[in-house]
């Protein structure tokens, strides 16, 4: 896997228990690199399809670098799941990610390497329920890795009911990669 022997990506293995996952999420809050959660109930397969939900939040664009990096290294296809919002922020974020992918494809073409393939799928739900939809539609997308942005700050609902990424990890059939949304904490070496 892309994260095996890769110091740029932290691997977090745990049981599929709410308390264990939450404690590890808390431990990763200041992590500078992307981190992959693997629970005892997940199936690990070669990476052929990456699911990247994209909401209205500006930090969603940080997923462009990591998803492009993984797709380039593995040949995986990227599925951008665009939130079905009234406004244009989710669409703009998808466009920014596509621009990043296309620039990477230009560099790959100059090196005679295969391009990164991707598609944009319109979600049924809005930005607030996008992570939930990604979890519910796992069988539809047949993805091998889910890439999410970790919650920037835990609000009252996250404290009471748990952050959306914890729920996604608990219900995921495949590994879940989290990207820390704070710009000063994000880094990925190539």
Coordinates of C-alpha atoms in Angstrom, one line a residue:
X1 CA 0.0 0.0 0.0
X2 CA 1.0 3.6 -0.5
X3 CA 1.3 4.0 3.3
X4 CA 3.5 1.0 3.9
X5 CA 7.0 2.2 4.9
X6 CA 6.0 5.8 4.0
X7 CA 6.9 8.3 6.7
X8 CA 4.8 11.0 5.0
X9 CA 1.6 9.1 6.0
X10 CA 0.7 8.0 9.5
X11 CA -1.1 4.7 9.9
X12 CA -3.5 4.3 12.8
X13 CA -4.8 0.8 13.4
X14 CA -7.5 0.2 16.0
X15 CA -10.6 -1.8 16.9
X16 CA -13.9 -0.6 15.6
X17 CA -15.0 0.8 18.9
X18 CA -16.3 4.4 19.4
X19 CA -14.0 5.2 22.3
X20 CA -10.9 3.8 20.7
X21 CA -11.5 5.7 17.4
X22 CA -12.2 9.0 19.3
X23 CA -9.1 8.7 21.4
X24 CA -7.0 8.2 18.4
X25 CA -8.7 11.0 16.5
X26 CA -7.9 13.3 19.4
X27 CA -4.3 12.1 19.3
X28 CA -4.0 13.0 15.6
X29 CA -5.4 16.6 16.0
X30 CA -1.9 18.1 15.6
X31 CA -0.6 15.7 13.1
X32 CA 1.3 17.3 10.2
X33 CA 0.8 14.5 7.7
X34 CA -2.2 12.7 6.4
X35 CA -3.2 9.7 8.5
X36 CA -5.0 6.5 7.6
X37 CA -7.4 4.8 10.0
X38 CA -7.6 1.0 9.6
X39 CA -10.1 -0.8 11.8
X40 CA -10.5 -4.5 12.4
X41 CA -13.6 -4.6 10.2
X42 CA -12.1 -2.9 7.1
X43 CA -11.0 -4.7 3.9
X44 CA -7.6 -3.6 2.5
X45 CA -7.3 -3.9 -1.2
X46 CA -5.0 -2.5 -3.9
X47 CA -5.9 1.2 -4.5
X48 CA -7.9 1.4 -7.7
X49 CA -10.5 4.0 -6.8
X50 CA -10.3 6.9 -4.4
X51 CA -13.5 8.6 -3.1
X52 CA -13.0 12.2 -2.3
X53 CA -16.1 14.0 -0.9
X54 CA -15.9 17.8 -1.6
X55 CA -18.0 20.2 0.5
X56 CA -18.3 23.9 0.6
X57 CA -15.5 24.3 3.2
X58 CA -12.3 26.0 1.8
X59 CA -10.1 23.3 3.4
X60 CA -11.5 20.7 1.1
X61 CA -9.0 21.8 -1.5
X62 CA -6.2 20.3 0.6
X63 CA -7.3 16.9 -0.6
X64 CA -6.1 17.8 -4.1
X65 CA -2.5 17.3 -3.2
X66 CA -2.9 14.0 -1.4
X67 CA -5.4 12.4 -3.8
X68 CA -3.2 13.4 -6.8
X69 CA -0.1 12.0 -5.0
X70 CA -1.8 8.7 -4.3
X71 CA -3.4 8.4 -7.8
X72 CA 0.0 9.1 -9.4
X73 CA 1.8 6.5 -7.3
X74 CA -0.9 3.8 -7.7
X75 CA -2.7 4.6 -10.9
X76 CA -6.0 4.9 -8.9
X77 CA -9.0 6.7 -10.4
X78 CA -10.3 9.7 -8.4
X79 CA -14.0 10.1 -7.7
X80 CA -14.8 13.6 -6.6
X81 CA -18.2 13.6 -4.8
X82 CA -19.4 17.2 -5.0
X83 CA -21.9 18.3 -2.3
X84 CA -25.3 19.2 -3.7
X85 CA -25.4 22.7 -2.2
X86 CA -27.4 25.7 -3.2
X87 CA -24.4 27.9 -3.4
X88 CA -21.3 27.6 -5.6
X89 CA -18.6 26.9 -2.9
X90 CA -18.6 23.1 -3.3
X91 CA -18.4 23.5 -7.1
X92 CA -15.6 26.0 -6.8
X93 CA -13.6 23.6 -4.6
X94 CA -14.1 20.8 -7.1
X95 CA -12.9 23.1 -9.8
X96 CA -9.8 23.9 -7.8
X97 CA -9.1 20.2 -7.3
X98 CA -9.6 19.5 -11.0
X99 CA -7.2 22.3 -11.9
X100 CA -4.6 20.8 -9.6
X101 CA -5.1 17.3 -11.2
X102 CA -4.9 18.8 -14.7
X103 CA -1.6 20.6 -13.9
X104 CA -0.3 17.3 -12.6
X105 CA -1.4 15.6 -15.8
X106 CA 0.5 18.2 -17.8
X107 CA 3.7 17.3 -15.9
X108 CA 3.0 13.6 -16.4
X109 CA 2.5 14.1 -20.1
X110 CA 5.9 15.7 -20.4
X111 CA 7.4 12.7 -18.8
X112 CA 5.4 10.3 -21.0
X113 CA 3.6 8.9 -17.9
X114 CA -0.1 7.9 -17.9
X115 CA -2.5 10.7 -16.8
X116 CA -4.5 10.7 -13.6
X117 CA -8.1 9.8 -14.3
X118 CA -11.0 11.3 -12.4
X119 CA -14.7 11.9 -12.5
X120 CA -17.1 14.3 -10.8
X121 CA -20.2 12.9 -9.2
X122 CA -23.0 15.1 -7.8
X123 CA -23.9 14.0 -4.3
X124 CA -27.5 13.6 -3.2
X125 CA -26.9 15.5 0.0
X126 CA -25.5 18.9 0.9
X127 CA -22.1 19.7 2.6
X128 CA -23.5 19.1 6.1
X129 CA -24.4 15.5 5.2
X130 CA -21.7 14.7 2.6
X131 CA -19.5 12.5 4.9
X132 CA -22.6 10.5 5.8
X133 CA -23.5 10.0 2.2
X134 CA -20.0 8.9 1.3
X135 CA -20.4 6.2 4.0
X136 CA -23.9 5.2 2.8
X137 CA -22.9 4.8 -0.8
X138 CA -19.7 2.7 -0.4
X139 CA -21.1 -0.1 -2.5
X140 CA -22.1 2.4 -5.3
X141 CA -18.6 3.8 -5.7
X142 CA -16.6 0.6 -5.1
X143 CA -13.7 2.7 -3.8
X144 CA -10.7 1.3 -2.0
X145 CA -9.9 4.5 0.1
X146 CA -12.0 7.3 1.4
X147 CA -10.2 10.6 1.8
X148 CA -11.8 13.1 4.3
X149 CA -10.9 16.4 5.9
X150 CA -10.7 16.1 9.6
X151 CA -12.9 18.5 11.6
X152 CA -11.1 21.8 12.2
X153 CA -12.7 22.4 15.6
X154 CA -15.1 20.2 17.5
X155 CA -18.4 22.1 18.1
X156 CA -21.0 21.2 20.7
X157 CA -22.7 18.7 18.4
X158 CA -19.3 17.0 17.7
X159 CA -18.6 16.7 21.4
X160 CA -22.1 15.3 22.2
X161 CA -22.6 13.1 19.1
X162 CA -19.1 12.6 17.8
X163 CA -17.4 14.2 14.8
X164 CA -18.5 13.0 11.3
X165 CA -15.1 11.5 10.6
X166 CA -15.4 9.2 13.6
X167 CA -18.8 7.9 12.3
X168 CA -17.3 7.5 8.8
X169 CA -14.4 5.4 10.2
X170 CA -16.8 3.3 12.2
X171 CA -19.0 2.5 9.2
X172 CA -16.3 2.3 6.5
X173 CA -15.6 -0.9 4.7
X174 CA -12.2 0.4 3.5
X175 CA -9.4 2.5 5.1
X176 CA -10.2 6.2 5.7
X177 CA -7.5 8.8 5.2
X178 CA -7.8 12.1 7.0
X179 CA -6.2 15.3 6.0
X180 CA -5.8 17.9 8.7
X181 CA -7.5 21.1 7.6
X182 CA -5.1 23.6 9.3
X183 CA -2.7 24.9 6.7
X184 CA 0.1 25.3 9.2
X185 CA -0.2 21.6 10.0
X186 CA -0.4 20.1 6.5
X187 CA 2.6 18.7 4.7
X188 CA 3.3 16.0 2.2
X189 CA 6.7 15.4 0.8
X190 CA 7.1 14.0 -2.7

